[in-house]
Amino acid sequence: MNPTLLLAATNPGEQIVFWVCATLAVLGALGMLLSKKPVHSALFVAFTMINLAILYVSLQAPFLGMIQIIVYTGAVMMLFVFVMMIVGVDASDSLVETIKGQRLAAIILVVSFAALLIGAIINGLQGAAAPSLDVANTVDGGNVQGIARLIFTDYIIAFEVVSAVLIVAAMGAMMLTHRERYRPKPTQEQMSRARFQRFAATGQLPGNLPPAGTFARHNAIDTPALLPDGSVAVESVPDPLQERGDTRAPSVEDITEVAEISEGESVVIEDGVVEDLGDEK
Amino acid sequence: MTTDHYVILSAILFSIGVTGVLIRRNAIVVFMSVELMLNAANLAFVAFARQQGNLTGQTIAFFVMVVAAAEVVVGLAILVTIHRTRRSASVDEPNLLKY
Amino acid sequence: MNLTNTLTSLVGSATIESAEPSVNLPVAATGIFSFMWLLLALPLLGAALLLLLGKRADKWGPIFAVLMIVGAFVVGCFLYFAMLAESANDRPVNLHIWDWVIVGNFEAPLGMQLDQLSMVFVLLITGVGALIHIYSLGYMKDDPDKRKFFGYLNFFIAAMLLLVTADSYLLLYVGWEGVGLASYLLIGFWQYKPAAAVAAKKAFVMNRIGDVGLSIAIMLMFITFGSVTFPGVLEAAPGASDATLTWIGLALLLAACGKSAQLPLQAWLLDAMEGPTPVSALIHAATMVTAGVYLIVRSAPIFDNAPIARDAVIIVGASTLIFGAIIGAAKDGIKDVLAGSTMSQVGYMILAAGLGPIGYVFAIFHLVTHGMFKANMFLGAGSIMHGMHEQLDMRRYGALRKVMFVTFLTFSSGWLAIMGVPPFAGFYSKDKIIEAAFSVSFLAGFAALLGAGITAFYMTRLWTMTFTGKPRWTEDNQHPHESPKVMLFPMAVLGVLSLVAGFLLAGAIETWLAPVTGFAEGDLGVSTLVMESASLAFVIIGGAIAYLQYRRGVPITPPQHVSALTVAARDELYGDAFNEAVFMRPGQWLTRSLVFVDNRAIDGVVNGTAAAVGGLSGRMRRIQTGFARSYALSMLAGAVLLIVAMILVRM
């Protein structure tokens, strides 16, 4: 047996990497399983995937490790997060199980499943040494080249098919999320008319709202802006926050300051000192 | 580490993924569990690639990743469509095909 | 000096001491014998025309039927005289009519065999049959269905002639079944009477049980001898094993019991009296019930070589003759007494047939004389019923000799004949049987003797209650009258025959029949004179008891304080009760339990399977919960099983 191979098998660096990353990966997976909020689950999964990427690198598959991070974690998990935004970021599961016996049966079966697999693996891989991929990685001039050669020679058909799958998937996504228009798009004149009718009916102003932050007194988006007469502009807080009731109450100093400014007083704040600039009407 | 260790880790991650599919009701979390299962499979492929001494396993893992990406795209599109009409993302909601 | 010998020497034929059966095999029929088939054709033609033409034959049907039978009798007479001209050993002839069954080596032709034995029967059947047909012209004059009646009667004669002239057991079976069918049709002739319909069915079913015996016998013959013709079986009989012959004999005995109403298949005969009286006279007195005797006598070689079967025959005959006599002694209906008497007398014939060569001839002799005097008495009973508005109860008769003198005379002739008073017919035949029985077994002989005494008792009882004493007629019956001449003529003929047939036939019939059946003298131990005196003594005592008891007066209602034996005899010695308890109820229980098994077990299995499948599927469909996660769970379960299987395979 080549001593370098043996060394590779028991390389202490690899051991440390393995144990650390393996533990973290399992913890991340468990975190995904047990989190209440789906966003947390997504983050845990991303964490697990990065650990797996590190393991790929330690398994002498650097290309795959990079692809894991770029494609999987970077693209796929972000896709998950986008959809969570659409669906509602705090749609959380209640932890009560609705199907009778599902949890118990699931745990029993999964544990037995894992036990059987592990038993089978240990049985099957007995005494198998772990040779290294040094030769394979260098024979074509690197790992990427090696994989490239395999993809474009031995697995060319699989490659073509997978390309077709990707195209179909993209088209499928577009088709599925396409919303068909049932009525003709309203013209500008129609929209304008509708806006003024709305103003007549409800008093809602037909014009554009000022850009976000025009009347803002603070950077936080949950602090409402104050109108010139000192009243709170409810529309300045984004709708989701409004619905959740996460609006902060404006402070009293802000209200008095706005009231003074609107009466023509100019107020300049320097170093925390309010200077009266006099009337500038 | 010997191949055993990696493959056992893969088995554990796979099992956790299976549990997630069975236990969680939110469709997105179920999808993520499926992704976890695919990742576990990938890990096994790569570990065996090193054991065999050639890059076939890595190539296959590469293809798996591509297919997983495509699958996620379509699956999430479906989820979005369902959410538009039914305003719910629970896998327990569509249960009319029953006795 | 032997009384018999004295009287027979008046006729001029010699008695014989003993003879083995010595006929040659039947020769093919020539000359007049080739017209033997007329015996069957004439009655069949009558039956066919009368039954198939329907109402168109109503007017001339009955006369035509009578002419057919008279014609058959004439043919029979011609055949008899032709046969007389032959020498004794050459008398059997065989007329081959048609190749009926030819299968491989097995042949059962359709043919007629006429030998001395069948000749006797042919003459008896056509003669008595013709007389009864004539009688029926008067008796059934007012019946709207009389054309059908005569059609059935002709059919019966045809079937009975087929039975006695068949040349194989298989053809005999055809005739056997035919007479059974005719009996059913005729007993239930007035089928609108529920009692008649039930009686007909009962007769047929019990006959059928006997028929099973005949079928088994024929099958055994086929297996053992490869043939069912008379020459084929009877010539080869001595060569077969004892066991086989015993079984064949017992099966034939069963058949004879069914047809001749012997124990244990005797219960139908008294119910058969529901039929019109001519039917009772012809079928259930003279001819059909004697078919069993014919069968046994014809199968003599089989019984000669099967001592166990022969003993069974003797037992059956002896017990039935006592049985029937006891029943006859307690019944109040005139036809019931005569039916019990028939059962008893046929028992005598069977007993004689079971005695072997010493008895065959006398069985046939008694059969002939009984046919005459019993038919005579039945016709007389019919005449009495005709004059008494169908009144059957003898307790309502009395002093009829004053109003029905001819009937009284003919009936008395039959009465004396059956009692065995010399010189009437029964004396000759019955005494010979008693002698032969004593020479075989004391018990059988004593039973026969005792039976003679009881016979005398009940016949005298009947005669006394009916013809003597004071009138006990019912209100609506105050003017009984004599029957018309067309009915009196046959009664007169039979009455004369009841007187003379005995001594005319006494020695001749032994000579005539011996070549066919064999004949042997029995060893009595005492002289014949002692025997005859003893039997006469029994007869006189029995008759005297009855006359003295019933002369004084007959109560109109049957007395209730009677012995247990009388109560039992009134109920036919519990024959029906026995059949019901032993056969009917277990049979019904068996069928009901089979129905139960069919409904519960078999249908239960079928329906239960369906229900189980339905129930199982009803439960199993709950697996389809509609939740994707539970489906995923079952997929995981399947995967686990797969892994387990793979591990086990690899181990």
Short mmCIF file of C-alpha atoms in Angstrom, two decimals, chain B residues 18 21-25 91-99, chain C residues 621-634 636:
data_model
loop_
_atom_site.label_atom_id
_atom_site.label_comp_id
_atom_site.label_asym_id
_atom_site.label_seq_id
_atom_site.Cartn_x
_atom_site.Cartn_y
_atom_site.Cartn_z
CA VAL B 18 -36.92 12.44 5.34
CA VAL B 21 -40.72 15.80 4.64
CA LEU B 22 -42.88 13.74 6.93
CA ILE B 23 -43.29 16.13 9.81
CA ARG B 24 -43.33 19.68 8.55
CA ARG B 25 -46.51 21.09 7.09
CA VAL B 91 -49.13 20.50 2.26
CA ASP B 92 -52.12 19.29 4.23
CA GLU B 93 -54.57 21.59 2.49
CA PRO B 94 -54.99 19.66 -0.78
CA ASN B 95 -56.57 16.53 0.62
CA LEU B 96 -59.68 16.02 -1.52
CA LEU B 97 -58.40 12.84 -3.19
CA LYS B 98 -59.44 10.65 -0.29
CA TYR B 99 -61.99 8.00 0.60
CA ARG C 621 -59.69 2.64 1.88
CA ARG C 622 -59.07 4.71 4.96
CA ILE C 623 -55.42 4.55 4.00
CA GLN C 624 -56.31 7.07 1.33
CA THR C 625 -56.32 9.97 3.71
CA GLY C 626 -55.63 12.57 1.07
CA PHE C 627 -52.62 13.83 2.96
CA ALA C 628 -49.41 13.75 1.02
CA ARG C 629 -47.44 13.25 4.18
CA SER C 630 -49.10 9.99 5.08
CA TYR C 631 -48.41 8.74 1.59
CA ALA C 632 -44.80 9.75 2.07
CA LEU C 633 -44.84 7.77 5.29
CA SER C 634 -45.98 4.64 3.52
CA LEU C 636 -40.73 5.31 3.64
#
